[in-house]
PDB file of C-alpha atoms in Angstrom:
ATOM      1  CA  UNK M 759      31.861  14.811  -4.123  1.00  0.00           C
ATOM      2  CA  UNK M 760      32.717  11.135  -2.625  1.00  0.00           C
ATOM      3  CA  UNK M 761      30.325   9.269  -0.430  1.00  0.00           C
ATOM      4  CA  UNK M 762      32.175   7.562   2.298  1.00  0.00           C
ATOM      5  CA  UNK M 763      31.603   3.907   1.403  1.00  0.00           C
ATOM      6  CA  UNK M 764      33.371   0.880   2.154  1.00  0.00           C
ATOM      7  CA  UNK M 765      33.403  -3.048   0.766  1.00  0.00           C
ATOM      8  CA  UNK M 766      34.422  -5.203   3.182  1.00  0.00           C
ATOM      9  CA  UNK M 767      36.200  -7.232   0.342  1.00  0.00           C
ATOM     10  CA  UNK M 768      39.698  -7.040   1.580  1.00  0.00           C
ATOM     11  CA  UNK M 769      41.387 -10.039   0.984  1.00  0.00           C
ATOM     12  CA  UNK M 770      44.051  -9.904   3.256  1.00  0.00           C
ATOM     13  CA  UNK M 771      41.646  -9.125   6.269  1.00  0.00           C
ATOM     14  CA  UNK M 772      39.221 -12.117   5.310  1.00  0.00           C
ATOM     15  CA  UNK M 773      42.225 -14.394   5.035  1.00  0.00           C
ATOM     16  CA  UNK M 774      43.734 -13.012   8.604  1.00  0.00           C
ATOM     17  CA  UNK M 775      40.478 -13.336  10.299  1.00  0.00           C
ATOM     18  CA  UNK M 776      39.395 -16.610   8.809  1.00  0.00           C
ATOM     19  CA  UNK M 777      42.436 -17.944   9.909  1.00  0.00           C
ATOM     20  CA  UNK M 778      42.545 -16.634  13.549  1.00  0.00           C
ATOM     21  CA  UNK M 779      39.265 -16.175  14.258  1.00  0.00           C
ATOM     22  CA  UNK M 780      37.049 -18.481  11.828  1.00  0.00           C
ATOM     23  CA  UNK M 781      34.997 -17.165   8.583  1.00  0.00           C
ATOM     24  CA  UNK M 782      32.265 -16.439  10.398  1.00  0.00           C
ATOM     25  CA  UNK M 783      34.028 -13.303  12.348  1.00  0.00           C
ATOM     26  CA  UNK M 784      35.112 -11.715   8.796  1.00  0.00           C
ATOM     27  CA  UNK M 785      32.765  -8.939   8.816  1.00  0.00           C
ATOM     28  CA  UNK M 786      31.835  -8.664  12.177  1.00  0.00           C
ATOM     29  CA  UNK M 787      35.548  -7.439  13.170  1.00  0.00           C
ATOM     30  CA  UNK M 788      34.712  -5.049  10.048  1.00  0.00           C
ATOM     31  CA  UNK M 789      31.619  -3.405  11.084  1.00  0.00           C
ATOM     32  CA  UNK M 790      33.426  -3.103  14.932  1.00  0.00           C
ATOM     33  CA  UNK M 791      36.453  -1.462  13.519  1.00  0.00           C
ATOM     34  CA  UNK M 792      34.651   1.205  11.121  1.00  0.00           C
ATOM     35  CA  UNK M 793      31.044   1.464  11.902  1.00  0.00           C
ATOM     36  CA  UNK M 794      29.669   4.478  13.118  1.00  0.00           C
ATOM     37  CA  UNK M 795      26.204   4.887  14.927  1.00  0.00           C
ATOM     38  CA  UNK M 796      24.002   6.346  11.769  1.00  0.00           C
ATOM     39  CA  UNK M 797      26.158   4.574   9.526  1.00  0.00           C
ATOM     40  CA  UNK M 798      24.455   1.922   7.079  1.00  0.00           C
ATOM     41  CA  UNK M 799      25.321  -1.579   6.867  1.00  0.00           C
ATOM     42  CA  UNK M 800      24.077  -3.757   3.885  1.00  0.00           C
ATOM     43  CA  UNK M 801      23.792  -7.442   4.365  1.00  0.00           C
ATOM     44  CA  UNK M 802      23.582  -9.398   0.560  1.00  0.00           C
ATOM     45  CA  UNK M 803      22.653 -12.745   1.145  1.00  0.00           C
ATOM     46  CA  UNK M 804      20.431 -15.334  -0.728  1.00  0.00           C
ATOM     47  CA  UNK M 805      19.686 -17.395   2.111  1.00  0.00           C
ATOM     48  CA  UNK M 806      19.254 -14.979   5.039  1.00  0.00           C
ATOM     49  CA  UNK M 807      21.468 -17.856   6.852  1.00  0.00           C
ATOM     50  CA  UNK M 808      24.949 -16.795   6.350  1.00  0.00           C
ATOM     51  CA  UNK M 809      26.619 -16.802   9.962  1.00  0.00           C
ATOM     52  CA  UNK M 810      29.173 -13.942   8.793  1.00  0.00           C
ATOM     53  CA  UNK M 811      26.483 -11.427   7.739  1.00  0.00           C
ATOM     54  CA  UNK M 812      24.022 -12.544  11.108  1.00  0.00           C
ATOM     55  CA  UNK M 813      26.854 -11.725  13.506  1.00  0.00           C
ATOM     56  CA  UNK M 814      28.085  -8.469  11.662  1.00  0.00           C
ATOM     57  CA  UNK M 815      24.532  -7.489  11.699  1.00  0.00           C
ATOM     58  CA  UNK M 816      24.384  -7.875  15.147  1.00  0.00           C
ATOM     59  CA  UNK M 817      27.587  -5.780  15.315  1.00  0.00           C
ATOM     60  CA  UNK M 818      25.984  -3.134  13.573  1.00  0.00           C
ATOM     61  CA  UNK M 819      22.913  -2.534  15.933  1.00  0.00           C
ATOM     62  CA  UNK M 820      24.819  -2.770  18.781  1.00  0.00           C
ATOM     63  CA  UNK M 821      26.207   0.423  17.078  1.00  0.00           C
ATOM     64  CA  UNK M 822      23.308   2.429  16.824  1.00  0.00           C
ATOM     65  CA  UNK M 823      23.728   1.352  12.735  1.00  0.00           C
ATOM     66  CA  UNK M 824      21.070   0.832  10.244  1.00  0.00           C
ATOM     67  CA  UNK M 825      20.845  -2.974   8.664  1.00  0.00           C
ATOM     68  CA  UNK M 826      19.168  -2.834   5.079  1.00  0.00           C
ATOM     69  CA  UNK M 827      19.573  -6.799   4.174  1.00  0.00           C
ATOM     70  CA  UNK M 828      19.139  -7.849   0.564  1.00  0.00           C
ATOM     71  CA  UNK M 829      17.902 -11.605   0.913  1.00  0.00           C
ATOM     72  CA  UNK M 830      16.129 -14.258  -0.598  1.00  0.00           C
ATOM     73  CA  UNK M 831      14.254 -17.234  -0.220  1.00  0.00           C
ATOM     74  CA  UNK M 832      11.790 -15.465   2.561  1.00  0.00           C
ATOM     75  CA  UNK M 833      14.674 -13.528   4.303  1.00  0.00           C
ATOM     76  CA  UNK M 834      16.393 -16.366   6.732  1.00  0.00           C
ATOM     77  CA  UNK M 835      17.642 -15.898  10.129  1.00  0.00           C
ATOM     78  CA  UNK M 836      18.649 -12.372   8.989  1.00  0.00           C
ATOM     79  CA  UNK M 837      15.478 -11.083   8.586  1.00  0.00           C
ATOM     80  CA  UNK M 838      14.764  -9.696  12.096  1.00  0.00           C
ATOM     81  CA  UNK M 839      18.056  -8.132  12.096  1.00  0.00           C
ATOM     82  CA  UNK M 840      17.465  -5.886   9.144  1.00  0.00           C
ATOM     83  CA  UNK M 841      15.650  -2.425   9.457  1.00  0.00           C
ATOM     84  CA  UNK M 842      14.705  -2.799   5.716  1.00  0.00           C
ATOM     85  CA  UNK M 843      14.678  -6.119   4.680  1.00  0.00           C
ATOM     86  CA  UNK M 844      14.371  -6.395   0.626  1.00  0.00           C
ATOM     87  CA  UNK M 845      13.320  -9.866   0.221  1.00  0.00           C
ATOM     88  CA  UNK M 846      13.737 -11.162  -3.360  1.00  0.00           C
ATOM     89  CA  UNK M 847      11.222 -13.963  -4.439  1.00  0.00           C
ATOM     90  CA  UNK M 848      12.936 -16.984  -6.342  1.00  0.00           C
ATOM     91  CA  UNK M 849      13.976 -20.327  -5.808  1.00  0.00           C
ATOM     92  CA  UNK M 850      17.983 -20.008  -7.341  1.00  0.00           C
ATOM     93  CA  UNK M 851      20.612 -18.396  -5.961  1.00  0.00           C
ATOM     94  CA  UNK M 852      21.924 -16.714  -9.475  1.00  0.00           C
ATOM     95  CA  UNK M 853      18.258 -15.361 -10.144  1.00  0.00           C
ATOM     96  CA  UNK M 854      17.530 -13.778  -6.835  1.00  0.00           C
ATOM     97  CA  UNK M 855      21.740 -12.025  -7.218  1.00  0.00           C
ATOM     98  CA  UNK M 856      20.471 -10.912 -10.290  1.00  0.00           C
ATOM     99  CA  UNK M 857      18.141  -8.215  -8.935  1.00  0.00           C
ATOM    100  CA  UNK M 858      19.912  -7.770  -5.979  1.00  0.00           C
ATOM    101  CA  UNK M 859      22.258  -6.203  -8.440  1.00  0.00           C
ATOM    102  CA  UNK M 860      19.668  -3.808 -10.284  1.00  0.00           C
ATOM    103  CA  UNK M 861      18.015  -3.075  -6.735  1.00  0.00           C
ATOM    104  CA  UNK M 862      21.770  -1.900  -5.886  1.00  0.00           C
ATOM    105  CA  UNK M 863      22.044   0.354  -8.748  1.00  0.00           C
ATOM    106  CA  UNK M 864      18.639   1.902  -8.324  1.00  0.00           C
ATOM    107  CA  UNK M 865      19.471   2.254  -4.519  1.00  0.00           C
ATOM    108  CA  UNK M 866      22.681   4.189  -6.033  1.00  0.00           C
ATOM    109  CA  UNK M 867      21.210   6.245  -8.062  1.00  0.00           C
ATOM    110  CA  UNK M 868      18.335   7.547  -5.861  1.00  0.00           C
ATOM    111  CA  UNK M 869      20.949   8.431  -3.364  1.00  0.00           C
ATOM    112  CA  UNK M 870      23.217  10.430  -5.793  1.00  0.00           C
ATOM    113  CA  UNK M 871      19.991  12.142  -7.261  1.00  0.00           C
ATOM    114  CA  UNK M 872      19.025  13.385  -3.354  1.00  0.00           C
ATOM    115  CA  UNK M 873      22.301  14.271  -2.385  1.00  0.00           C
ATOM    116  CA  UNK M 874      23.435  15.848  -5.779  1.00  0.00           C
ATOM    117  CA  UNK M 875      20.860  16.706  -7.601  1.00  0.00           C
ATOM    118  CA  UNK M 876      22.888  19.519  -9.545  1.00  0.00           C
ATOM    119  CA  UNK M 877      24.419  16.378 -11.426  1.00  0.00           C
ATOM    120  CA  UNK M 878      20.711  15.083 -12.955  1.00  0.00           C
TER     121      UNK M 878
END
């Protein structure tokens, strides 16, 4: 079965935002259009500073949604925000995005194990 999940990659909706509403609104208007109170929102950022990710955190609990951030460098202004924050020692941006990516597929996995366990 598919779990619901959604990247808020679009290009078309960055670029419309950006433009009308500046780059820090891009997923903020995203978690207001399609989050649901319950719903998870995860917030990848090296810094913890990144105005677009604060504010669409914000969104989120405003929704009743839970903020997991993925951070780095002690967690940033984001920090707070987050209901799990996974704080990745390291000094460089590529090294801490490295294991954000493996704590992403573990994260992945452990969910599809739970909620289909007839697959492992």
């Amino acid at each position: 079965k598919p779990m619901p999940a959604l990247a808020f990659s679009d290009p078309s909706h960055i670029t419309c935002t950006s433009n009308d509403y500046g780059f820090e609104h891009v997923f903020e208007r995203m978690v207001e259009a399609f989050g649901e109170k319950n719903d998870v929102f995860l917030a990848i950022t090296t810094s913890g500073n990144s105005k677009n990710l604060i504010l669409a955190a914000e969104a989120a609990k405003q929704k009743g949604m839970k903020v997991v951030g993925l951070l780095g460098k002690g967690g940033g202004t984001i920090k707070p925000l987050c209901d799990i924050p996974i704080i990745v020692p390291g000094a460089t941006s590529d090294r801490i995005q490295e294991l954000h990516i493996k704590i992403i597929h573990i994260a992945i996995e452990c969910a599809e194990r739970r909620l289909f366990p007839e697959l492992y």
